[in-house]
Coordinates of C-alpha atoms in Angstrom, one line a residue:
M10 CA -92.5 91.4 71.9
A11 CA -95.0 89.8 69.3
A12 CA -92.1 89.7 67.0
N13 CA -90.0 87.9 69.4
G14 CA -92.7 85.2 69.9
Y15 CA -92.9 84.6 66.4
F16 CA -89.3 84.2 65.7
R17 CA -88.9 81.8 68.7
R18 CA -92.0 79.8 67.2
L19 CA -90.4 79.8 63.9
I20 CA -87.2 78.7 65.4
M21 CA -88.9 75.8 67.2
M22 CA -90.8 74.6 64.2
L23 CA -87.6 74.6 61.9
L24 CA -85.8 72.5 64.9
V25 CA -88.9 70.1 65.0
L26 CA -88.7 69.8 61.1
A27 CA -84.9 69.2 61.2
L28 CA -85.7 66.4 63.9
L29 CA -88.4 64.8 61.6
I30 CA -86.1 64.9 58.6
A31 CA -83.0 63.2 60.5
A32 CA -85.4 60.6 61.8
V33 CA -86.6 59.8 58.3
I34 CA -83.0 59.2 57.4
A35 CA -81.7 57.6 60.5
I36 CA -84.6 55.2 61.1
P37 CA -84.3 53.0 58.0
R38 CA -80.6 52.6 58.4
I39 CA -81.1 51.8 62.0
R40 CA -83.8 48.8 61.1
K41 CA -81.6 47.8 58.5
A42 CA -78.5 47.4 60.9
I43 CA -80.7 45.6 63.5
A44 CA -82.0 43.3 60.7
S45 CA -78.5 42.4 59.6
K46 CA -77.4 41.7 63.1
S47 CA -80.4 39.5 63.6
A48 CA -80.2 37.6 60.5
P49 CA -78.7 34.3 60.3
R50 CA -74.9 34.1 59.5
T51 CA -74.9 32.3 55.7
A52 CA -70.9 32.5 55.0
I53 CA -67.9 32.0 57.0
F54 CA -66.0 34.8 55.2
T55 CA -67.2 37.9 53.4
L56 CA -63.7 39.3 52.5
K57 CA -62.9 42.4 50.5
E58 CA -60.8 40.5 47.7
D59 CA -59.0 43.3 46.6
A60 CA -57.8 43.9 50.3
V61 CA -56.6 40.3 50.9
S62 CA -52.9 40.7 51.4
K63 CA -51.7 37.0 52.5
F64 CA -53.1 33.7 53.0
R65 CA -51.6 30.5 54.7
L66 CA -52.6 27.0 54.1
I67 CA -51.6 24.1 56.6
Y68 CA -52.9 20.6 55.6
G69 CA -51.6 17.2 55.3
G70 CA -47.9 18.1 56.0
N71 CA -48.0 21.0 53.9
D72 CA -47.5 24.8 55.2
I73 CA -47.7 27.2 52.3
T74 CA -47.9 31.0 52.6
A75 CA -48.6 33.4 49.5
A76 CA -48.3 37.1 50.0
K77 CA -49.1 40.2 47.8
I78 CA -45.8 42.1 47.9
R79 CA -45.8 45.6 45.9
N80 CA -49.2 44.4 44.1
T81 CA -47.3 41.2 42.9
W82 CA -48.4 37.8 44.4
R83 CA -45.5 35.5 45.6
I84 CA -45.3 32.3 47.4
T85 CA -43.1 33.1 50.2
S86 CA -42.9 29.8 52.3
P87 CA -41.6 27.0 52.3
A88 CA -39.8 28.4 49.2
N89 CA -39.8 31.8 47.3
Y90 CA -41.4 31.5 44.0
P91 CA -43.5 34.1 41.6
A92 CA -47.2 33.1 42.2
D93 CA -49.9 32.9 39.5
P94 CA -52.2 36.1 40.3
M95 CA -55.1 34.2 38.9
E96 CA -54.5 31.1 41.2
A97 CA -54.1 33.5 44.2
L98 CA -57.2 35.3 43.3
A99 CA -59.1 31.9 42.9
N100 CA -58.0 30.9 46.3
I101 CA -59.4 34.2 47.9
K102 CA -62.8 33.4 46.2
N103 CA -62.6 29.9 47.8
F104 CA -62.3 31.4 51.3
N105 CA -65.6 33.4 50.4
S106 CA -67.4 30.4 49.0
L107 CA -67.4 28.7 52.4
A108 CA -71.3 28.6 52.7
I109 CA -72.8 27.3 56.1
R110 CA -74.9 24.5 56.0
A111 CA -75.4 24.6 59.8
S112 CA -74.6 26.3 63.2
I113 CA -73.3 23.9 65.8
T114 CA -74.2 24.9 69.5
N115 CA -73.1 21.7 71.3
R116 CA -69.6 22.6 72.3
A117 CA -69.5 19.6 74.6
L118 CA -68.7 17.5 71.4
V119 CA -65.8 19.3 70.1
D120 CA -63.5 16.2 70.1
S121 CA -66.1 14.4 68.1
Y122 CA -66.1 17.4 65.6
G123 CA -62.3 17.0 65.4
L124 CA -61.5 20.5 66.3
S125 CA -59.9 19.8 69.6
S126 CA -56.9 19.2 67.5
P127 CA -57.8 20.2 64.0
R128 CA -55.9 18.5 60.9
M129 CA -56.3 21.7 58.8
R130 CA -55.8 25.3 59.3
F131 CA -56.4 28.2 56.9
Y132 CA -55.5 31.7 57.5
V133 CA -56.2 34.8 55.5
W134 CA -55.4 38.5 56.0
E135 CA -57.6 41.2 54.9
G136 CA -55.0 44.0 55.1
M137 CA -53.9 43.9 58.6
R138 CA -56.7 41.9 60.0
E139 CA -56.2 38.1 60.5
H140 CA -58.9 35.6 60.1
M141 CA -58.3 31.7 60.7
L142 CA -60.4 28.7 59.8
E143 CA -60.0 25.3 61.4
A144 CA -61.3 22.1 59.8
G145 CA -61.9 18.8 61.6
A146 CA -63.7 15.8 61.0
L147 CA -66.2 15.3 58.1
A148 CA -70.0 15.5 59.2
F149 CA -72.4 12.6 59.4
D150 CA -73.2 12.4 55.9
G151 CA -69.7 12.5 54.6
E152 CA -70.5 15.7 52.5
G153 CA -69.9 18.2 55.1
I154 CA -67.2 19.1 57.5
Y155 CA -67.0 20.6 61.0
V156 CA -64.9 24.0 61.0
R157 CA -64.4 26.6 63.5
E158 CA -64.0 30.3 63.1
G159 CA -63.8 33.0 65.5
G160 CA -64.7 30.5 68.3
D161 CA -67.9 29.7 66.5
M162 CA -68.5 26.1 64.9
F163 CA -70.4 25.2 61.7
V164 CA -70.8 22.7 59.1
V165 CA -69.8 23.6 55.5
E166 CA -69.5 21.6 52.4
A167 CA -66.2 19.7 52.5
I168 CA -65.7 20.3 48.6
F169 CA -65.1 24.0 49.5
V170 CA -62.6 23.2 51.9
E171 CA -60.9 20.8 49.6
A172 CA -60.6 23.6 47.2
L173 CA -58.5 25.6 49.6
K174 CA -55.8 23.0 49.6
K175 CA -53.7 24.5 46.8
S176 CA -50.3 23.1 46.5
I177 CA -47.3 24.9 45.7
D178 CA -47.3 23.8 42.0
D179 CA -51.0 24.9 42.0
L180 CA -50.0 28.5 43.0
R181 CA -46.7 28.9 41.1
A182 CA -46.6 31.2 38.0
K183 CA -46.8 29.1 34.6
D184 CA -46.9 31.9 32.1
F185 CA -43.0 31.9 32.2
L186 CA -42.8 33.9 29.0
A187 CA -45.2 36.5 29.5
I188 CA -45.7 37.6 25.9
T189 CA -48.5 38.0 23.2
A190 CA -48.1 37.1 19.7
R191 CA -48.4 40.9 18.7
D192 CA -45.4 41.4 20.7
V193 CA -42.9 39.4 18.7
M194 CA -40.9 41.0 16.0
M195 CA -38.6 38.3 15.2
L196 CA -38.3 34.6 16.1
T197 CA -35.6 32.3 15.5
V198 CA -36.0 28.5 16.0
G199 CA -33.1 26.5 15.6
A200 CA -31.6 27.6 12.1
I201 CA -34.7 29.4 11.0
T202 CA -35.5 33.0 11.4
F203 CA -38.9 34.7 10.9
K204 CA -39.1 38.3 10.8
R205 CA -42.5 40.2 10.9
Q206 CA -42.9 43.0 8.4
S207 CA -46.3 44.0 9.3
R208 CA -49.3 42.6 11.4
T209 CA -50.3 40.3 8.6
N210 CA -47.0 39.6 6.9
W211 CA -43.7 37.7 7.8
T212 CA -40.7 37.0 5.9
S213 CA -37.8 34.4 6.6
S214 CA -34.3 33.5 6.2
M215 CA -35.2 30.7 3.7
A216 CA -35.9 31.0 -0.1
G217 CA -39.3 30.5 -1.0
T218 CA -42.8 31.8 0.1
L219 CA -43.9 31.3 3.4
D220 CA -47.2 29.5 4.5
L221 CA -48.3 32.4 6.9
N222 CA -51.1 30.1 8.6
K223 CA -48.3 28.1 9.9
V224 CA -46.0 30.9 10.9
F225 CA -49.0 32.3 12.8
E226 CA -49.8 29.0 14.4
L227 CA -46.0 28.8 15.6
V228 CA -45.9 32.2 17.1
Q229 CA -49.3 31.7 18.7
G230 CA -48.2 28.3 19.8
I231 CA -45.3 29.8 21.6
E232 CA -47.2 32.5 23.3
Q233 CA -49.8 29.9 24.8
L234 CA -46.9 28.0 26.2
R235 CA -47.6 27.5 29.8
A236 CA -45.6 25.2 32.4
A237 CA -47.6 22.1 33.2
G238 CA -45.2 21.5 36.2
F239 CA -41.7 22.0 37.6
T240 CA -38.5 20.1 37.9
P241 CA -37.0 19.8 41.3
D242 CA -35.3 22.8 42.9
G243 CA -31.6 22.4 42.2
A244 CA -32.0 20.3 39.1
R245 CA -29.2 20.2 36.7
A246 CA -30.2 21.4 33.1
A247 CA -27.7 19.2 31.4
D248 CA -29.4 16.1 33.2
Y249 CA -32.5 17.3 30.8
G250 CA -30.5 17.8 27.6
I251 CA -30.3 21.5 28.1
P252 CA -28.6 23.1 26.2
E253 CA -26.8 20.4 24.3
R254 CA -30.0 18.4 23.0
A255 CA -32.4 21.5 23.2
V256 CA -33.9 23.4 20.3
H257 CA -32.9 27.2 20.9
V258 CA -35.6 29.8 20.5
L259 CA -35.1 33.6 20.5
M260 CA -37.4 36.1 20.3
K261 CA -37.2 40.1 19.8
L262 CA -40.0 41.9 20.9
E263 CA -41.7 45.1 20.2
D264 CA -40.5 47.0 23.5
N265 CA -36.8 46.1 22.4
T266 CA -36.6 43.1 24.9
K267 CA -36.1 39.7 24.3
R268 CA -37.0 35.9 25.3
E269 CA -34.4 33.2 24.9
L270 CA -35.5 29.8 25.5
Y271 CA -34.3 26.2 25.2
V272 CA -36.7 23.1 24.7
A273 CA -35.6 19.5 25.2
G274 CA -36.9 16.1 26.0
D275 CA -37.9 12.6 24.7
G276 CA -41.1 11.0 24.2
K277 CA -44.0 12.1 26.5
D278 CA -41.3 14.2 28.4
A279 CA -40.6 17.8 27.3
F280 CA -38.9 20.5 29.3
A281 CA -38.2 24.4 28.9
K282 CA -35.8 26.8 30.3
R283 CA -35.3 30.6 29.7
A284 CA -31.6 31.6 29.4
D285 CA -32.0 34.1 32.2
E286 CA -33.3 31.6 34.7
D287 CA -32.5 28.7 36.8
T288 CA -36.0 27.2 36.7
M289 CA -36.9 24.4 34.4
Y290 CA -40.4 23.9 33.4
R291 CA -42.4 20.6 32.2
I292 CA -44.1 21.7 29.3
D293 CA -46.5 19.7 26.7
A294 CA -44.6 17.5 24.5
S295 CA -46.6 18.9 21.6
V296 CA -44.9 22.3 22.0
R297 CA -41.5 20.5 21.5
D298 CA -42.8 18.5 18.7
M299 CA -44.0 21.8 17.0
L300 CA -40.6 23.6 17.3
L301 CA -38.8 20.4 15.8
K302 CA -40.8 20.9 12.5
P303 CA -38.3 21.1 9.3
A304 CA -37.9 24.2 7.7
S305 CA -39.8 22.8 4.7
Y306 CA -43.1 22.7 6.8
Y307 CA -43.4 26.5 6.8
L308 CA -43.1 27.0 3.0
A309 CA -46.2 27.1 0.8
P310 CA -46.7 24.1 -1.4
S311 CA -45.6 25.8 -4.5
S312 CA -42.3 26.8 -3.0
G313 CA -40.9 23.3 -3.3
T314 CA -38.5 22.0 -0.4
V315 CA -35.6 23.3 1.4
R316 CA -32.6 21.4 1.4

């Protein structure tokens, strides 16, 4: 009997000890949860950026949707274009940048806040969960703007709402060649062909010694080519001098693929078109000028002139 009493007391002590350990673990977590709920809200959104799958921007007559499809961002409305993943990520960060300046409790003035008929709506999907932000009138100081999210009204900095107003051209992919200089094994510009022999050496179809620095500058310039804008959908390439008045550029890459490009334009206007795409891109005219350099430009001074 004495042994049974001892074991009962031991079990009771172990149970009490287990309860104390559980309390030590649980109480700080409970306090933290209570504190977080009672703390004032400081931001409209705290999105997990890598979980965002879509956003929609409605403002000033625009209604633009971009979505991540099989881990690739695309503009899906009002037209279908590849999207720049960095621009898409930047706009997701803009949602998370909406810091709260003030909370609005007087709901009777919703009309004066411009929120009875909001002029802007911004949607963002975190996985399957949809969030919506409505934006109305500017606040009295002109630097804030009244917004509503989930039934609650706030004032946020107007510049952060302005940052959400991306245009289609802002969001479209601009790296239309998607190459790096080290990928290029052969480059033909017009009638000149350059072949890479090693990481630091190139040869060409010309007689004479190449100025390798100028060849490197050419290849790197093409690598850095980006769209500065876009021609209207349905525009005819011939109206932009492509291919009749264009410089033909052909690149063969290390992975046995190629890029074929036409570049044309006059004065400050320059345009590029991939041979395998219908899209035409506005580009910096300095790229066109670089591609129009004569063959002699790429020869070392001691090599004389190519006729």
